[in-house]
PDB file of C-alpha atoms and ligand atoms in Angstrom:
ATOM      1  CA  UNK A   1      -5.676 -75.391 -13.023  1.00 97.00           C
ATOM      2  CA  UNK A   2      -7.454 -74.017  -9.953  1.00 98.00           C
ATOM      3  CA  UNK A   3      -7.714 -70.247  -9.705  1.00 98.00           C
ATOM      4  CA  UNK A   4      -9.281 -67.823  -7.257  1.00 98.00           C
ATOM      5  CA  UNK A   5      -9.364 -64.280  -8.563  1.00 97.00           C
ATOM      6  CA  UNK A   6     -10.167 -61.166  -6.551  1.00 97.00           C
ATOM      7  CA  UNK A   7     -12.635 -63.037  -4.327  1.00 97.00           C
ATOM      8  CA  UNK A   8     -14.526 -61.109  -1.670  1.00 97.00           C
ATOM      9  CA  UNK A   9     -16.870 -63.053   0.612  1.00 96.00           C
ATOM     10  CA  UNK A  10     -18.927 -62.332   3.681  1.00 94.00           C
ATOM     11  CA  UNK A  11     -20.880 -64.034   6.383  1.00 92.00           C
ATOM     12  CA  UNK A  12     -23.399 -62.182   8.546  1.00 90.00           C
ATOM     13  CA  UNK A  13     -21.990 -58.842   7.324  1.00 87.00           C
ATOM     14  CA  UNK A  14     -18.462 -59.805   8.315  1.00 91.00           C
ATOM     15  CA  UNK A  15     -15.972 -59.709   5.413  1.00 93.00           C
ATOM     16  CA  UNK A  16     -13.739 -62.778   5.652  1.00 94.00           C
ATOM     17  CA  UNK A  17     -11.988 -62.774   2.296  1.00 97.00           C
ATOM     18  CA  UNK A  18     -11.230 -59.545   0.456  1.00 96.00           C
ATOM     19  CA  UNK A  19      -9.692 -59.422  -3.024  1.00 95.00           C
ATOM     20  CA  UNK A  20      -8.266 -62.865  -2.352  1.00 97.00           C
ATOM     21  CA  UNK A  21      -6.100 -64.454  -5.091  1.00 98.00           C
ATOM     22  CA  UNK A  22      -4.699 -67.972  -5.351  1.00 98.00           C
ATOM     23  CA  UNK A  23      -3.525 -70.133  -8.242  1.00 98.00           C
ATOM     24  CA  UNK A  24      -2.751 -73.841  -7.966  1.00 98.00           C
ATOM     25  CA  UNK A  25      -1.361 -75.454 -11.097  1.00 98.00           C
ATOM     26  CA  UNK A  26      -2.077 -79.113 -11.809  1.00 97.00           C
ATOM     27  CA  UNK A  27      -0.069 -81.410  -9.566  1.00 97.00           C
ATOM     28  CA  UNK A  28       1.066 -78.685  -7.158  1.00 98.00           C
ATOM     29  CA  UNK A  29       0.770 -78.858  -3.378  1.00 98.00           C
ATOM     30  CA  UNK A  30      -0.026 -75.582  -1.585  1.00 98.00           C
ATOM     31  CA  UNK A  31      -0.343 -74.887   2.131  1.00 97.00           C
ATOM     32  CA  UNK A  32      -2.292 -72.034   3.709  1.00 97.00           C
ATOM     33  CA  UNK A  33      -1.516 -71.063   7.287  1.00 95.00           C
ATOM     34  CA  UNK A  34      -3.115 -68.355   9.375  1.00 93.00           C
ATOM     35  CA  UNK A  35      -4.419 -67.378  12.772  1.00 92.00           C
ATOM     36  CA  UNK A  36      -7.557 -68.923  14.268  1.00 92.00           C
ATOM     37  CA  UNK A  37     -10.741 -67.463  12.827  1.00 92.00           C
ATOM     38  CA  UNK A  38      -8.968 -65.727   9.912  1.00 94.00           C
ATOM     39  CA  UNK A  39     -11.040 -67.420   7.187  1.00 95.00           C
ATOM     40  CA  UNK A  40      -9.197 -70.603   6.201  1.00 96.00           C
ATOM     41  CA  UNK A  41     -12.173 -72.940   6.579  1.00 96.00           C
ATOM     42  CA  UNK A  42     -14.318 -70.250   4.973  1.00 96.00           C
ATOM     43  CA  UNK A  43     -12.158 -70.477   1.838  1.00 97.00           C
ATOM     44  CA  UNK A  44     -12.541 -74.291   1.760  1.00 97.00           C
ATOM     45  CA  UNK A  45     -16.317 -74.061   2.143  1.00 96.00           C
ATOM     46  CA  UNK A  46     -16.553 -71.338  -0.502  1.00 97.00           C
ATOM     47  CA  UNK A  47     -14.733 -73.569  -2.977  1.00 97.00           C
ATOM     48  CA  UNK A  48     -17.365 -76.263  -2.319  1.00 97.00           C
ATOM     49  CA  UNK A  49     -20.124 -73.640  -2.718  1.00 95.00           C
ATOM     50  CA  UNK A  50     -21.420 -73.504   0.857  1.00 94.00           C
ATOM     51  CA  UNK A  51     -24.315 -71.088   0.446  1.00 92.00           C
ATOM     52  CA  UNK A  52     -23.976 -69.745   4.009  1.00 93.00           C
ATOM     53  CA  UNK A  53     -21.170 -67.584   2.664  1.00 94.00           C
ATOM     54  CA  UNK A  54     -22.085 -64.697   0.440  1.00 93.00           C
ATOM     55  CA  UNK A  55     -19.807 -64.003  -2.518  1.00 96.00           C
ATOM     56  CA  UNK A  56     -19.583 -60.256  -3.159  1.00 95.00           C
ATOM     57  CA  UNK A  57     -17.159 -60.365  -6.059  1.00 95.00           C
ATOM     58  CA  UNK A  58     -14.453 -62.277  -7.869  1.00 97.00           C
ATOM     59  CA  UNK A  59     -14.273 -65.783  -9.279  1.00 97.00           C
ATOM     60  CA  UNK A  60     -13.288 -69.345  -8.472  1.00 98.00           C
ATOM     61  CA  UNK A  61     -12.453 -71.453 -11.518  1.00 98.00           C
ATOM     62  CA  UNK A  62     -11.249 -75.004 -12.015  1.00 98.00           C
ATOM     63  CA  UNK A  63     -10.132 -76.079 -15.482  1.00 96.00           C
ATOM     64  CA  UNK A  64     -11.791 -72.897 -16.768  1.00 92.00           C
ATOM     65  CA  UNK A  65     -15.181 -73.799 -15.229  1.00 96.00           C
ATOM     66  CA  UNK A  66     -16.741 -71.203 -12.968  1.00 96.00           C
ATOM     67  CA  UNK A  67     -17.309 -73.065  -9.695  1.00 97.00           C
ATOM     68  CA  UNK A  68     -19.495 -70.246  -8.375  1.00 96.00           C
ATOM     69  CA  UNK A  69     -22.115 -71.258 -10.920  1.00 96.00           C
ATOM     70  CA  UNK A  70     -22.144 -74.888  -9.815  1.00 96.00           C
ATOM     71  CA  UNK A  71     -23.908 -76.698  -6.991  1.00 96.00           C
ATOM     72  CA  UNK A  72     -21.851 -78.654  -4.456  1.00 96.00           C
ATOM     73  CA  UNK A  73     -22.638 -82.024  -6.061  1.00 93.00           C
ATOM     74  CA  UNK A  74     -21.538 -80.674  -9.452  1.00 94.00           C
ATOM     75  CA  UNK A  75     -18.262 -79.477  -7.915  1.00 96.00           C
ATOM     76  CA  UNK A  76     -17.750 -82.983  -6.504  1.00 94.00           C
ATOM     77  CA  UNK A  77     -18.310 -84.341 -10.026  1.00 92.00           C
ATOM     78  CA  UNK A  78     -15.460 -82.096 -11.211  1.00 95.00           C
ATOM     79  CA  UNK A  79     -13.335 -84.330  -8.955  1.00 96.00           C
ATOM     80  CA  UNK A  80     -12.800 -81.775  -6.224  1.00 97.00           C
ATOM     81  CA  UNK A  81     -13.010 -83.124  -2.675  1.00 97.00           C
ATOM     82  CA  UNK A  82     -12.876 -81.360   0.667  1.00 98.00           C
ATOM     83  CA  UNK A  83     -11.950 -83.204   3.821  1.00 97.00           C
ATOM     84  CA  UNK A  84     -13.374 -80.783   6.333  1.00 93.00           C
ATOM     85  CA  UNK A  85     -11.919 -79.786   9.675  1.00 91.00           C
ATOM     86  CA  UNK A  86     -14.645 -81.650  11.555  1.00 91.00           C
ATOM     87  CA  UNK A  87     -15.990 -84.443   9.330  1.00 92.00           C
ATOM     88  CA  UNK A  88     -19.654 -85.025  10.133  1.00 91.00           C
ATOM     89  CA  UNK A  89     -21.184 -88.411  10.811  1.00 94.00           C
ATOM     90  CA  UNK A  90     -24.028 -89.745   8.684  1.00 95.00           C
ATOM     91  CA  UNK A  91     -26.329 -92.186  10.438  1.00 96.00           C
ATOM     92  CA  UNK A  92     -28.110 -94.945   8.578  1.00 96.00           C
ATOM     93  CA  UNK A  93     -25.612 -95.322   5.719  1.00 97.00           C
ATOM     94  CA  UNK A  94     -22.292 -97.178   5.737  1.00 97.00           C
ATOM     95  CA  UNK A  95     -19.015 -96.087   4.128  1.00 97.00           C
ATOM     96  CA  UNK A  96     -19.249 -98.981   1.666  1.00 96.00           C
ATOM     97  CA  UNK A  97     -22.792 -97.950   0.656  1.00 96.00           C
ATOM     98  CA  UNK A  98     -21.889 -94.272   0.181  1.00 95.00           C
ATOM     99  CA  UNK A  99     -18.767 -95.106  -1.809  1.00 96.00           C
ATOM    100  CA  UNK A 100     -20.405 -97.751  -3.974  1.00 94.00           C
ATOM    101  CA  UNK A 101     -23.228 -95.358  -4.877  1.00 92.00           C
ATOM    102  CA  UNK A 102     -20.848 -92.466  -5.574  1.00 91.00           C
ATOM    103  CA  UNK A 103     -18.526 -94.640  -7.638  1.00 90.00           C
ATOM    104  CA  UNK A 104     -21.399 -96.008  -9.716  1.00 88.00           C
ATOM    105  CA  UNK A 105     -22.415 -92.391 -10.386  1.00 85.00           C
ATOM    106  CA  UNK A 106     -18.857 -91.355 -11.368  1.00 83.00           C
ATOM    107  CA  UNK A 107     -18.128 -94.359 -13.577  1.00 81.00           C
ATOM    108  CA  UNK A 108     -21.646 -94.681 -14.936  1.00 79.00           C
ATOM    109  CA  UNK A 109     -21.388 -98.450 -14.805  1.00 78.00           C
ATOM    110  CA  UNK A 110     -21.771-101.289 -12.336  1.00 81.00           C
ATOM    111  CA  UNK A 111     -18.935-101.700  -9.888  1.00 83.00           C
ATOM    112  CA  UNK A 112     -16.757-104.785  -9.740  1.00 89.00           C
ATOM    113  CA  UNK A 113     -17.402-105.621  -6.077  1.00 91.00           C
ATOM    114  CA  UNK A 114     -14.256-107.706  -5.754  1.00 93.00           C
ATOM    115  CA  UNK A 115     -12.019-104.826  -6.926  1.00 92.00           C
ATOM    116  CA  UNK A 116     -14.022-102.318  -4.872  1.00 94.00           C
ATOM    117  CA  UNK A 117     -13.606-104.319  -1.657  1.00 95.00           C
ATOM    118  CA  UNK A 118      -9.923-104.873  -2.386  1.00 95.00           C
ATOM    119  CA  UNK A 119      -9.350-101.147  -2.876  1.00 95.00           C
ATOM    120  CA  UNK A 120     -11.058-100.308   0.424  1.00 97.00           C
ATOM    121  CA  UNK A 121      -9.138-102.988   2.306  1.00 97.00           C
ATOM    122  CA  UNK A 122      -5.817-101.815   0.852  1.00 97.00           C
ATOM    123  CA  UNK A 123      -6.605 -98.203   1.794  1.00 97.00           C
ATOM    124  CA  UNK A 124      -7.486 -99.254   5.368  1.00 98.00           C
ATOM    125  CA  UNK A 125      -4.187-101.094   5.605  1.00 97.00           C
ATOM    126  CA  UNK A 126      -2.211 -98.114   4.278  1.00 97.00           C
ATOM    127  CA  UNK A 127      -4.072 -95.820   6.675  1.00 97.00           C
ATOM    128  CA  UNK A 128      -3.690 -98.178   9.641  1.00 97.00           C
ATOM    129  CA  UNK A 129      -7.484 -97.990   9.961  1.00 97.00           C
ATOM    130  CA  UNK A 130      -9.565-100.877  11.339  1.00 96.00           C
ATOM    131  CA  UNK A 131     -11.353-102.368   8.286  1.00 97.00           C
ATOM    132  CA  UNK A 132     -14.494-102.804  10.419  1.00 96.00           C
ATOM    133  CA  UNK A 133     -15.209 -99.150   9.537  1.00 97.00           C
ATOM    134  CA  UNK A 134     -15.885-100.109   5.901  1.00 97.00           C
ATOM    135  CA  UNK A 135     -19.264-101.527   6.894  1.00 96.00           C
ATOM    136  CA  UNK A 136     -20.015 -99.022   9.648  1.00 96.00           C
ATOM    137  CA  UNK A 137     -22.138 -95.904   9.347  1.00 96.00           C
ATOM    138  CA  UNK A 138     -20.099 -92.942   8.065  1.00 96.00           C
ATOM    139  CA  UNK A 139     -17.964 -91.589  10.910  1.00 95.00           C
ATOM    140  CA  UNK A 140     -20.414 -92.857  13.574  1.00 94.00           C
ATOM    141  CA  UNK A 141     -18.543 -93.853  16.724  1.00 92.00           C
ATOM    142  CA  UNK A 142     -15.200 -92.817  15.199  1.00 93.00           C
ATOM    143  CA  UNK A 143     -12.632 -90.679  17.026  1.00 92.00           C
ATOM    144  CA  UNK A 144     -11.366 -87.408  15.529  1.00 91.00           C
ATOM    145  CA  UNK A 145      -8.289 -89.131  14.099  1.00 92.00           C
ATOM    146  CA  UNK A 146     -10.304 -92.088  12.756  1.00 95.00           C
ATOM    147  CA  UNK A 147     -12.681 -89.679  11.017  1.00 95.00           C
ATOM    148  CA  UNK A 148      -9.777 -88.109   9.126  1.00 96.00           C
ATOM    149  CA  UNK A 149      -8.628 -91.562   8.035  1.00 97.00           C
ATOM    150  CA  UNK A 150     -12.166 -92.572   6.990  1.00 97.00           C
ATOM    151  CA  UNK A 151     -12.383 -89.437   4.832  1.00 97.00           C
ATOM    152  CA  UNK A 152      -9.045 -90.384   3.232  1.00 98.00           C
ATOM    153  CA  UNK A 153     -10.465 -93.852   2.589  1.00 98.00           C
ATOM    154  CA  UNK A 154     -13.230 -92.064   0.647  1.00 97.00           C
ATOM    155  CA  UNK A 155     -10.574 -90.141  -1.310  1.00 97.00           C
ATOM    156  CA  UNK A 156      -8.734 -93.379  -2.143  1.00 97.00           C
ATOM    157  CA  UNK A 157     -11.904 -94.806  -3.686  1.00 96.00           C
ATOM    158  CA  UNK A 158     -13.308 -91.673  -5.343  1.00 95.00           C
ATOM    159  CA  UNK A 159      -9.920 -90.457  -6.642  1.00 96.00           C
ATOM    160  CA  UNK A 160     -10.321 -86.655  -6.612  1.00 97.00           C
ATOM    161  CA  UNK A 161      -7.969 -84.638  -8.836  1.00 98.00           C
ATOM    162  CA  UNK A 162      -8.031 -81.667  -6.457  1.00 98.00           C
ATOM    163  CA  UNK A 163      -7.939 -82.547  -2.769  1.00 98.00           C
ATOM    164  CA  UNK A 164      -8.560 -79.934  -0.075  1.00 98.00           C
ATOM    165  CA  UNK A 165      -7.458 -80.912   3.423  1.00 98.00           C
ATOM    166  CA  UNK A 166      -8.706 -78.588   6.164  1.00 97.00           C
ATOM    167  CA  UNK A 167      -6.599 -79.312   9.252  1.00 95.00           C
ATOM    168  CA  UNK A 168      -6.165 -82.976   8.377  1.00 95.00           C
ATOM    169  CA  UNK A 169      -3.487 -83.068  11.091  1.00 92.00           C
ATOM    170  CA  UNK A 170      -5.727 -81.979  13.973  1.00 90.00           C
ATOM    171  CA  UNK A 171      -6.705 -84.876  16.219  1.00 86.00           C
ATOM    172  CA  UNK A 172      -3.874 -87.084  14.951  1.00 92.00           C
ATOM    173  CA  UNK A 173      -1.175 -88.448  17.254  1.00 91.00           C
ATOM    174  CA  UNK A 174       2.450 -88.438  16.035  1.00 92.00           C
ATOM    175  CA  UNK A 175       2.267 -91.959  14.583  1.00 93.00           C
ATOM    176  CA  UNK A 176      -1.078 -91.334  12.889  1.00 94.00           C
ATOM    177  CA  UNK A 177       0.281 -88.087  11.429  1.00 95.00           C
ATOM    178  CA  UNK A 178       3.137 -89.995   9.792  1.00 95.00           C
ATOM    179  CA  UNK A 179       0.766 -92.623   8.410  1.00 96.00           C
ATOM    180  CA  UNK A 180      -1.620 -89.978   7.045  1.00 96.00           C
ATOM    181  CA  UNK A 181       1.193 -87.894   5.532  1.00 96.00           C
ATOM    182  CA  UNK A 182       2.645 -90.986   3.811  1.00 96.00           C
ATOM    183  CA  UNK A 183      -0.783 -91.866   2.498  1.00 97.00           C
ATOM    184  CA  UNK A 184      -1.221 -88.344   1.061  1.00 97.00           C
ATOM    185  CA  UNK A 185       2.259 -88.450  -0.483  1.00 97.00           C
ATOM    186  CA  UNK A 186       1.556 -91.825  -2.114  1.00 97.00           C
ATOM    187  CA  UNK A 187      -1.806 -90.623  -3.383  1.00 97.00           C
ATOM    188  CA  UNK A 188      -0.185 -87.502  -4.832  1.00 97.00           C
ATOM    189  CA  UNK A 189       2.522 -89.540  -6.549  1.00 96.00           C
ATOM    190  CA  UNK A 190       0.000 -92.011  -7.949  1.00 96.00           C
ATOM    191  CA  UNK A 191      -2.534 -89.489  -9.267  1.00 97.00           C
ATOM    192  CA  UNK A 192      -0.514 -86.269  -9.722  1.00 96.00           C
ATOM    193  CA  UNK A 193      -3.493 -84.460  -8.176  1.00 98.00           C
ATOM    194  CA  UNK A 194      -3.409 -80.896  -6.849  1.00 98.00           C
ATOM    195  CA  UNK A 195      -3.600 -80.498  -3.084  1.00 98.00           C
ATOM    196  CA  UNK A 196      -4.504 -77.566  -0.824  1.00 98.00           C
ATOM    197  CA  UNK A 197      -3.597 -78.109   2.817  1.00 97.00           C
ATOM    198  CA  UNK A 198      -4.775 -75.904   5.664  1.00 97.00           C
ATOM    199  CA  UNK A 199      -2.682 -76.328   8.784  1.00 93.00           C
ATOM    200  CA  UNK A 200      -1.367 -74.653  11.915  1.00 86.00           C
ATOM    201  CA  UNK A 201       1.664 -76.868  12.344  1.00 83.00           C
ATOM    202  CA  UNK A 202       4.783 -77.372  10.249  1.00 85.00           C
ATOM    203  CA  UNK A 203       4.855 -81.070  11.263  1.00 87.00           C
ATOM    204  CA  UNK A 204       2.775 -82.206   8.298  1.00 90.00           C
ATOM    205  CA  UNK A 205       4.762 -79.926   5.979  1.00 90.00           C
ATOM    206  CA  UNK A 206       7.938 -81.715   7.035  1.00 88.00           C
ATOM    207  CA  UNK A 207       6.570 -84.956   5.580  1.00 91.00           C
ATOM    208  CA  UNK A 208       4.714 -83.591   2.566  1.00 92.00           C
ATOM    209  CA  UNK A 209       7.059 -80.807   1.349  1.00 90.00           C
ATOM    210  CA  UNK A 210       4.618 -78.537  -0.494  1.00 96.00           C
ATOM    211  CA  UNK A 211       5.550 -76.355  -3.482  1.00 96.00           C
ATOM    212  CA  UNK A 212       4.263 -73.224  -1.732  1.00 97.00           C
ATOM    213  CA  UNK A 213       3.290 -72.049   1.749  1.00 96.00           C
ATOM    214  CA  UNK A 214       1.023 -68.995   2.027  1.00 97.00           C
ATOM    215  CA  UNK A 215       0.016 -66.858   4.999  1.00 95.00           C
ATOM    216  CA  UNK A 216      -3.593 -65.639   5.123  1.00 96.00           C
ATOM    217  CA  UNK A 217      -4.255 -62.370   6.936  1.00 94.00           C
ATOM    218  CA  UNK A 218      -6.804 -59.592   6.518  1.00 93.00           C
ATOM    219  CA  UNK A 219      -8.726 -61.551   3.914  1.00 95.00           C
ATOM    220  CA  UNK A 220      -5.858 -62.242   1.538  1.00 96.00           C
ATOM    221  CA  UNK A 221      -2.510 -63.948   1.130  1.00 96.00           C
ATOM    222  CA  UNK A 222       0.076 -61.578   2.557  1.00 95.00           C
ATOM    223  CA  UNK A 223       3.144 -63.741   2.193  1.00 95.00           C
ATOM    224  CA  UNK A 224       4.183 -66.787   0.149  1.00 96.00           C
ATOM    225  CA  UNK A 225       7.294 -68.913   0.172  1.00 95.00           C
ATOM    226  CA  UNK A 226       8.490 -72.476   0.128  1.00 94.00           C
ATOM    227  CA  UNK A 227       8.155 -74.882   3.070  1.00 92.00           C
ATOM    228  CA  UNK A 228      10.749 -72.954   5.094  1.00 91.00           C
ATOM    229  CA  UNK A 229       8.113 -70.278   5.658  1.00 93.00           C
ATOM    230  CA  UNK A 230       6.198 -72.740   7.860  1.00 91.00           C
ATOM    231  CA  UNK A 231       9.218 -73.040  10.170  1.00 89.00           C
ATOM    232  CA  UNK A 232       9.620 -69.252  10.308  1.00 89.00           C
ATOM    233  CA  UNK A 233       6.011 -68.982  11.443  1.00 88.00           C
ATOM    234  CA  UNK A 234       6.506 -71.745  14.011  1.00 85.00           C
ATOM    235  CA  UNK A 235       9.444 -69.898  15.564  1.00 85.00           C
ATOM    236  CA  UNK A 236       8.329 -66.276  15.313  1.00 84.00           C
ATOM    237  CA  UNK A 237       4.505 -66.363  14.993  1.00 84.00           C
ATOM    238  CA  UNK A 238       2.244 -64.816  12.392  1.00 82.00           C
ATOM    239  CA  UNK A 239       2.774 -61.227  13.558  1.00 72.00           C
ATOM    240  CA  UNK A 240       6.505 -61.233  12.834  1.00 60.00           C
ATOM    241  CA  UNK A 241       6.040 -62.647   9.363  1.00 54.00           C
ATOM    242  CA  UNK A 242       3.476 -60.131   8.381  1.00 56.00           C
ATOM    243  CA  UNK A 243       5.729 -57.310   9.596  1.00 48.00           C
ATOM    244  CA  UNK A 244       8.515 -58.589   7.333  1.00 45.00           C
ATOM    245  CA  UNK A 245       6.168 -58.472   4.370  1.00 47.00           C
ATOM    246  CA  UNK A 246       4.973 -54.948   5.274  1.00 42.00           C
ATOM    247  CA  UNK A 247       8.576 -53.736   5.460  1.00 41.00           C
ATOM    248  CA  UNK A 248       9.266 -55.062   2.001  1.00 36.00           C
ATOM    249  CA  UNK A 249       6.246 -53.292   0.586  1.00 40.00           C
ATOM    250  CA  UNK A 250       7.348 -49.924   1.826  1.00 36.00           C
TER     251      UNK A 250
HETATM  252  P1  ADP B 301     -10.348 -70.465  10.424  1.00 91.50           P
HETATM  253  O1  ADP B 301      -9.306 -69.624   9.761  1.00 91.50           O
HETATM  254  O2  ADP B 301      -9.998 -70.706  11.868  1.00 91.50           O
HETATM  255  O3  ADP B 301     -10.655 -71.730   9.699  1.00 91.50           O
HETATM  256  P2  ADP B 301     -13.098 -69.782   9.776  1.00 91.50           P
HETATM  257  O4  ADP B 301     -13.019 -69.616   8.315  1.00 91.50           O
HETATM  258  O5  ADP B 301     -13.751 -71.032  10.284  1.00 91.50           O
HETATM  259  O6  ADP B 301     -11.673 -69.569  10.449  1.00 91.50           O
HETATM  260  O7  ADP B 301     -13.949 -68.580  10.405  1.00 91.50           O
HETATM  261  C1  ADP B 301     -13.628 -67.224  10.143  1.00 91.50           C
HETATM  262  C2  ADP B 301     -14.540 -66.321  10.950  1.00 91.50           C
HETATM  263  O8  ADP B 301     -15.871 -66.421  10.463  1.00 91.50           O
HETATM  264  C3  ADP B 301     -14.612 -66.667  12.422  1.00 91.50           C
HETATM  265  O9  ADP B 301     -14.630 -65.464  13.156  1.00 91.50           O
HETATM  266  C4  ADP B 301     -15.905 -67.416  12.555  1.00 91.50           C
HETATM  267  O10 ADP B 301     -16.435 -67.259  13.831  1.00 91.50           O
HETATM  268  C5  ADP B 301     -16.763 -66.773  11.492  1.00 91.50           C
HETATM  269  N1  ADP B 301     -17.727 -67.727  10.925  1.00 91.50           N
HETATM  270  C6  ADP B 301     -17.412 -68.840  10.236  1.00 91.50           C
HETATM  271  N2  ADP B 301     -18.524 -69.513   9.878  1.00 91.50           N
HETATM  272  C7  ADP B 301     -19.564 -68.794  10.357  1.00 91.50           C
HETATM  273  C8  ADP B 301     -20.980 -68.973  10.338  1.00 91.50           C
HETATM  274  N3  ADP B 301     -21.547 -70.022   9.700  1.00 91.50           N
HETATM  275  N4  ADP B 301     -21.737 -68.018  10.932  1.00 91.50           N
HETATM  276  C9  ADP B 301     -21.162 -66.955  11.544  1.00 91.50           C
HETATM  277  N5  ADP B 301     -19.837 -66.733  11.602  1.00 91.50           N
HETATM  278  C10 ADP B 301     -19.051 -67.643  11.039  1.00 91.50           C
HETATM  279 MG1   MG B 302     -10.734 -73.667  10.259  1.00 91.50          MG
END
């Protein structure tokens, strides 16, 4: 189980999350929506222990381990993976090299190269991604959409149990969005992993059908519902939704 309790975090004296709570049970899919600059990517980076963000209080736990006490590489070893909004490129090292090294570290044994190559080729096929990328430097010369697919290729090989997708749908055309959503659905079915999706658009929600949709505002979740909430936001905007919640609280 993944749990954020009463988290308050700042950057450069600006409070981005304040008494923020979230619980994701094993196998659940949650979506967080919210205005630009509200702190969605901040939450993702905090989970991965980006030290640029200062934690003022609260906790982040995964399977009862305090993630705030771990370094980023230790969090990755807990099988948590973030696909960031803008995946960076890494020159001088290919996807195959990164994945082979990481996999050897996870499994603590030598990798069967035949199975490893097969897995990567199958993932490329499922992602409609040119397999030439397998032996190319990580994300170098890749478009925004291709970068998202390359990161999902990494997920297919490393098999995280908690997958965080920060705007996986940005930079994807309609066909690529369908392919990526199907890939995520298949991965979820196969592994029963937990997934946190950050998005602005209900399009991806239509394919993935999450258990919960949450709205982030003023540093915390102000409204939660099922996937219909995403359509409400699409038609009436964030302001209207937050008003509804305020009315109910009165
Ligand atoms: P979003 O909800 O769009 O993902 P972010 O979490 O990226 O928003 O950013 C929230 C706010 O924090 C924004 O106003 C952004 O400018 C600011 N911010 C994020 N990262 C930094 C940083 N490293 N230094 C200064 N300000 C930052
Ligand atoms: Mg963001």
